[in-house]
mmCIF file of C-alpha atoms in Angstrom:
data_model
loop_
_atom_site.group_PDB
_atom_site.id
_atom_site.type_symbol
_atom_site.label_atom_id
_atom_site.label_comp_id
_atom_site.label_asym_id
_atom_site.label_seq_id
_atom_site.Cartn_x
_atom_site.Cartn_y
_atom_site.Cartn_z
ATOM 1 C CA UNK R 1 41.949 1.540 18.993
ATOM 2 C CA UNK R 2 40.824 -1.955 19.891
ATOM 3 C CA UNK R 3 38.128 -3.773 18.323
ATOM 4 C CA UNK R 4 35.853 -3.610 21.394
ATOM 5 C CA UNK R 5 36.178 -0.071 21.851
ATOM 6 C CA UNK R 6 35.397 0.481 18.809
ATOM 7 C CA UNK R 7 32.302 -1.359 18.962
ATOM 8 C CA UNK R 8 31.395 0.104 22.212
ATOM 9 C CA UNK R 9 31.939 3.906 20.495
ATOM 10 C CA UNK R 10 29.661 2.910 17.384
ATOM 11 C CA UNK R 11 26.899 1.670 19.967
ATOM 12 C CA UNK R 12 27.017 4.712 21.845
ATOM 13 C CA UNK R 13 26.832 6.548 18.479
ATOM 14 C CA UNK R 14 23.465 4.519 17.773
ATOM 15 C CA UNK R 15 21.931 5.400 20.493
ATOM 16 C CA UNK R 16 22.953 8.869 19.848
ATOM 17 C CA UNK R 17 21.636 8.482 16.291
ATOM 18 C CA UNK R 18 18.477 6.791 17.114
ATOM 19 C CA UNK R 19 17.545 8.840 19.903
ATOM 20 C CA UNK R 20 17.785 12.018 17.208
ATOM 21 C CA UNK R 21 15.423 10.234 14.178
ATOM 22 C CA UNK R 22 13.251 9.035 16.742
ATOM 23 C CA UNK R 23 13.679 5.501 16.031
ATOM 24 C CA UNK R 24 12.645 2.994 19.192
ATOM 25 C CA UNK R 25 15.276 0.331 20.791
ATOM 26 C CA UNK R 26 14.258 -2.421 18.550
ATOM 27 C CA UNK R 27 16.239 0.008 15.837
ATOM 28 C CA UNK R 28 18.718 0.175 18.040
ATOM 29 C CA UNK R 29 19.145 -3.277 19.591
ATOM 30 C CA UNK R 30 19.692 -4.474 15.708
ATOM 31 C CA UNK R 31 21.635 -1.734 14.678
ATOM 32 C CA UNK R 32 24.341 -2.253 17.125
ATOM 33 C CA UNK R 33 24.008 -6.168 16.497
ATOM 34 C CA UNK R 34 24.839 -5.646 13.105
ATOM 35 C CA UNK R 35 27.731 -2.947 14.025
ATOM 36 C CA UNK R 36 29.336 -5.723 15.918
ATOM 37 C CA UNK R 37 28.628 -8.125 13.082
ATOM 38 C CA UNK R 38 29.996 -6.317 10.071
ATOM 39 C CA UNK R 39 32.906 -4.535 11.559
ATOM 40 C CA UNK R 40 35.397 -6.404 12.629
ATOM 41 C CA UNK R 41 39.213 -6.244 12.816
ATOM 42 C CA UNK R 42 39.652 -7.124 9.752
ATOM 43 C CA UNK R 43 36.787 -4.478 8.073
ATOM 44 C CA UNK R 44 37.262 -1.691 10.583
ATOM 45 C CA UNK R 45 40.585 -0.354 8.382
ATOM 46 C CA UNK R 46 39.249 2.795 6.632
ATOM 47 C CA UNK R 47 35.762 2.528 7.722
ATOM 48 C CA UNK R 48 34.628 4.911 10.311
ATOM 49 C CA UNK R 49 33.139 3.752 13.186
ATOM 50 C CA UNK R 50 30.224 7.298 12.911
ATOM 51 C CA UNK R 51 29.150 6.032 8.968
ATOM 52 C CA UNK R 52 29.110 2.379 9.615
ATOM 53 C CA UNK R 53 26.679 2.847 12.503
ATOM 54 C CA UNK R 54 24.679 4.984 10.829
ATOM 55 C CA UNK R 55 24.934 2.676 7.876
ATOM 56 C CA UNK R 56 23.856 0.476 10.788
ATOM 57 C CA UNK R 57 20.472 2.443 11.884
ATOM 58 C CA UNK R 58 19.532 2.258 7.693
ATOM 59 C CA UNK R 59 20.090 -1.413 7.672
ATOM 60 C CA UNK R 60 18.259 -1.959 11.009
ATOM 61 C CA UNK R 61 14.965 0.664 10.106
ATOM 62 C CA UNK R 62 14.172 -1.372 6.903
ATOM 63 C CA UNK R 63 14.979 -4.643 8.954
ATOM 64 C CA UNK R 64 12.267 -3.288 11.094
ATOM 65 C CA UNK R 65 10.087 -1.305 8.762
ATOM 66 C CA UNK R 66 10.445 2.470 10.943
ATOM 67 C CA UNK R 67 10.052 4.330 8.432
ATOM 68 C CA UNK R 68 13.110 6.648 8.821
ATOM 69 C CA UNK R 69 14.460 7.876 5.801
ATOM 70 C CA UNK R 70 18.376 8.085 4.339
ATOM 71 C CA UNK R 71 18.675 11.821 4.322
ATOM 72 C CA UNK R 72 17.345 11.885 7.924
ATOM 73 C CA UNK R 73 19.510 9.692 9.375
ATOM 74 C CA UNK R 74 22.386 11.300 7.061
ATOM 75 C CA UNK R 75 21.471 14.806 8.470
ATOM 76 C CA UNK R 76 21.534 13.379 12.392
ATOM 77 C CA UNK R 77 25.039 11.766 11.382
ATOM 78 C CA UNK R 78 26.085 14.614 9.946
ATOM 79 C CA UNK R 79 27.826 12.430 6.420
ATOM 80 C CA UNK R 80 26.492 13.074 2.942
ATOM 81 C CA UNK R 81 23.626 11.021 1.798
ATOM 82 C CA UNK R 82 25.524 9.523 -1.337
ATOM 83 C CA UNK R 83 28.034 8.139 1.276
ATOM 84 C CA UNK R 84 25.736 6.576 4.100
ATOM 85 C CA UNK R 85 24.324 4.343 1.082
ATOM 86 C CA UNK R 86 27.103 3.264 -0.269
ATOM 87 C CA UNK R 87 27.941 2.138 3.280
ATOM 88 C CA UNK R 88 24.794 0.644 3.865
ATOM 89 C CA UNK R 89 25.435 -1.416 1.109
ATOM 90 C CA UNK R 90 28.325 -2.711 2.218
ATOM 91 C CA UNK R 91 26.852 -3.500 5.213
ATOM 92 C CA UNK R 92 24.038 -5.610 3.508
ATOM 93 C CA UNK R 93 26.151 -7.542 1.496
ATOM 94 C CA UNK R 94 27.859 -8.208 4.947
ATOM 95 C CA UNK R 95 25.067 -9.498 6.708
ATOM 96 C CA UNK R 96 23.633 -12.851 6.519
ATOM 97 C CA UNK R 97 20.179 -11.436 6.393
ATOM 98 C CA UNK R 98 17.625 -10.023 3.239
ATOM 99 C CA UNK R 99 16.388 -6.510 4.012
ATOM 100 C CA UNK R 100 13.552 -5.597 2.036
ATOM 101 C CA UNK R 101 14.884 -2.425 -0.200
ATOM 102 C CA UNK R 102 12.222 -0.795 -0.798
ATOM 103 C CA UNK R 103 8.630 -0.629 1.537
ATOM 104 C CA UNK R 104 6.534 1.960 0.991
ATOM 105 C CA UNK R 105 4.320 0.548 3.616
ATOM 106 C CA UNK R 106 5.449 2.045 6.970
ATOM 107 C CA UNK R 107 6.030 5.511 5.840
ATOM 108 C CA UNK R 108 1.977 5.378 4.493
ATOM 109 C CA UNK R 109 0.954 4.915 7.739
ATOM 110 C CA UNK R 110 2.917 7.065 9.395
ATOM 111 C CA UNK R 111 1.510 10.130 7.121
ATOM 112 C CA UNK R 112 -1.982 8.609 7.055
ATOM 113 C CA UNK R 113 -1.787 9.055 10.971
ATOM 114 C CA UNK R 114 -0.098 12.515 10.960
ATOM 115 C CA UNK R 115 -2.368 14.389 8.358
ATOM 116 C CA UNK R 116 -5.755 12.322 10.604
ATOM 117 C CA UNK R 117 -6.819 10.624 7.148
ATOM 118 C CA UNK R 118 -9.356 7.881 7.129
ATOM 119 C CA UNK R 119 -9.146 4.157 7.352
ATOM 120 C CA UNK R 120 -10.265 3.977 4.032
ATOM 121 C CA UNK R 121 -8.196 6.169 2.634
ATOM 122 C CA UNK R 122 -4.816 4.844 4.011
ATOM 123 C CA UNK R 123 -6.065 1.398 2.331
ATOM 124 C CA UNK R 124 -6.557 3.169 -0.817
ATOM 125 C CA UNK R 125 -2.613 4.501 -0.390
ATOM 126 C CA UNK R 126 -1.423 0.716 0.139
ATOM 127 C CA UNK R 127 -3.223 0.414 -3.050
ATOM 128 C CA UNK R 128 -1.890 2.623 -4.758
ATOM 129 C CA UNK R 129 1.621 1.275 -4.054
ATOM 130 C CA UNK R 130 0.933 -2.170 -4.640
ATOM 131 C CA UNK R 131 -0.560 -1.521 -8.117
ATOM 132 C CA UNK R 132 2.467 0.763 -8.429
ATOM 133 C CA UNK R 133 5.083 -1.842 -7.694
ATOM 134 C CA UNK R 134 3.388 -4.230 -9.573
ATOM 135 C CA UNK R 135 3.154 -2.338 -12.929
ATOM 136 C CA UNK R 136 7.026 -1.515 -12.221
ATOM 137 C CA UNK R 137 7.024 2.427 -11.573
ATOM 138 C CA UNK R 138 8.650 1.780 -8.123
ATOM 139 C CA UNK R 139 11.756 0.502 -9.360
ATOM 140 C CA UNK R 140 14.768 3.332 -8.670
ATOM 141 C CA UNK R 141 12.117 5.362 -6.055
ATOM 142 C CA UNK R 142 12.705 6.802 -2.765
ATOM 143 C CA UNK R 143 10.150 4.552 -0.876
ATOM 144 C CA UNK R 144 9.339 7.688 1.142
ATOM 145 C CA UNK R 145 8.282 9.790 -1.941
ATOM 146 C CA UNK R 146 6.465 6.494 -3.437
ATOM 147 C CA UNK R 147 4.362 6.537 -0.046
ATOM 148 C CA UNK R 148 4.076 10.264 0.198
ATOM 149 C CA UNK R 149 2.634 10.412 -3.733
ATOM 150 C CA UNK R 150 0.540 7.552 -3.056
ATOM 151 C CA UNK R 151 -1.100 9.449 0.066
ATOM 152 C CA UNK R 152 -1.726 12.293 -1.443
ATOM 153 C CA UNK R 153 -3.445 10.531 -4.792
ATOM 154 C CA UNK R 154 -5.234 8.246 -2.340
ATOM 155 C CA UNK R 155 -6.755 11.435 -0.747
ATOM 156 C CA UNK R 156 -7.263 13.113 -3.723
ATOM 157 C CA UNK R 157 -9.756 10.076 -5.036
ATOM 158 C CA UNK R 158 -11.529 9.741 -1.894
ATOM 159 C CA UNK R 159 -12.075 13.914 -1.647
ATOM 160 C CA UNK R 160 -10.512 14.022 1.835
ATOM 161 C CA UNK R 161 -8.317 17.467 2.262
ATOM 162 C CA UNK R 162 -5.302 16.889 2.008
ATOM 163 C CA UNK R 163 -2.408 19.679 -0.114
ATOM 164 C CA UNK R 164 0.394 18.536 -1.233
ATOM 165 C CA UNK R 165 1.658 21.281 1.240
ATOM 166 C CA UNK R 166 0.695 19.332 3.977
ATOM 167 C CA UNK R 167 1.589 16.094 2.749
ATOM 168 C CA UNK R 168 5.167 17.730 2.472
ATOM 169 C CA UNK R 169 5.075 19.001 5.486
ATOM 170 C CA UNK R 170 4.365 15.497 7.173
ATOM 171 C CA UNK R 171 7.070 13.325 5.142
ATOM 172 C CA UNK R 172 9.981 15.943 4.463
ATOM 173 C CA UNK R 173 9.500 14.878 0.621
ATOM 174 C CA UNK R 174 9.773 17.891 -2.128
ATOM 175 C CA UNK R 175 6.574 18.933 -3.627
ATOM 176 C CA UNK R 176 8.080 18.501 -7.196
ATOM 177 C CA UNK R 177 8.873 14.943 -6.068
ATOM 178 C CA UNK R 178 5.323 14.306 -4.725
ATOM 179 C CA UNK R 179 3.270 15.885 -7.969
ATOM 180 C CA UNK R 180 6.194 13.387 -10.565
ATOM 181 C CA UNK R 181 4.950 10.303 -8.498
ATOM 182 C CA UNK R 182 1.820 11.123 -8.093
ATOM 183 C CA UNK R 183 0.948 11.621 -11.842
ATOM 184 C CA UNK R 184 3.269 8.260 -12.680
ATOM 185 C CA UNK R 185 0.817 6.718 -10.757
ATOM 186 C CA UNK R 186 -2.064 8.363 -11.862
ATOM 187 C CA UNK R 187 -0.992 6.751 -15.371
ATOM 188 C CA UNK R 188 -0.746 3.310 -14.026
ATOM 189 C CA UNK R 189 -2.994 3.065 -11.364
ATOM 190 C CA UNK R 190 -6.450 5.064 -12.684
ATOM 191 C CA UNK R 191 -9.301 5.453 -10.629
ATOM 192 C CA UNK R 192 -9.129 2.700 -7.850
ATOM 193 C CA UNK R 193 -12.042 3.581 -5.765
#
């Protein structure tokens, strides 16, 4: 298969795969630039075309801070997990471009919005992570746990209801995972009301 068809199958793909994590066309306008960037004639032998594009939507939803996780965009590819990241960083080393690895940010929002918290208490969550990332217990995180942890503690201090039931619910992150990073940063962070 040519080069162009190629290209033309992994941005139909994109859409396919943005359309399903509910990513807008800025995702996909920059994931299929970077398709067409990164695999090339010479690249394309013994890449497919299905894991490099959604290698492609990874790159693109930190380039544009949607806060769309790996396993989501995995699951809507239908590859394993372990595999979409090591193509993703292929395709970052590739690209000409830094992409912020790991930002927390976006994904606070989005579960400050979804679970109706306060203002105040989504500010408190940014908090939380920056004190986090500055005293190093980020490092090696899922940014979506980090944010999910951090949203939940934030809650917690400012006695707004909020179960880590429902915080699970809202970000797809384990439980287990939410109560390890939320009492890592209960060590670090303290009281920051």
């Amino acid at each position: 298969m040519d080069i162009d068809a190629l290209h033309d199958r992994g941005r139909r793909r994109i859409e396919t795969l943005t359309a399903e994590v509910a990513a807008d066309s800025t995702v996909t306008e920059t994931a299929t630039a970077i398709l067409k960037a990164v695999y090339t004639e010479e690249t394309q032998q013994g890449r497919s075309v299905t894991t490099i594009a959604a290698a492609a939507v990874h790159v693109a939803c930190k380039v544009e801070r949607v806060p769309v996780t790996a396993a989501a965009i995995a699951d809507a590819a239908d590859v394993q997990e372990s595999h979409l990241l090591r193509r993703s960083k292929w395709v970052q080393s590739e690209i000409d471009r830094p992409v912020e690895a790991f930002d927390p940010g976006p994904f606070v929002d989005e579960y400050a919005d979804a679970l109706g918290l306060s203002d105040e208490t989504r500010e408190l969550a940014h908090n939380v992570v920056t004190v986090g990332i500055d005293q190093g217990i980020a490092s090696g995180k899922s940014p979506a746990g980090f944010a999910a942890a951090a949203v939940y503690y934030a809650a917690t201090l400012r006695d707004e209801r909020c179960t880590q039931d429902e915080i699970h619910e809202v970000s797809g992150v384990s439980k287990i995972t939410i109560r390890n990073r939320y009492q890592e940063q209960a060590e670090v962070v303290g009281d920051v009301t």
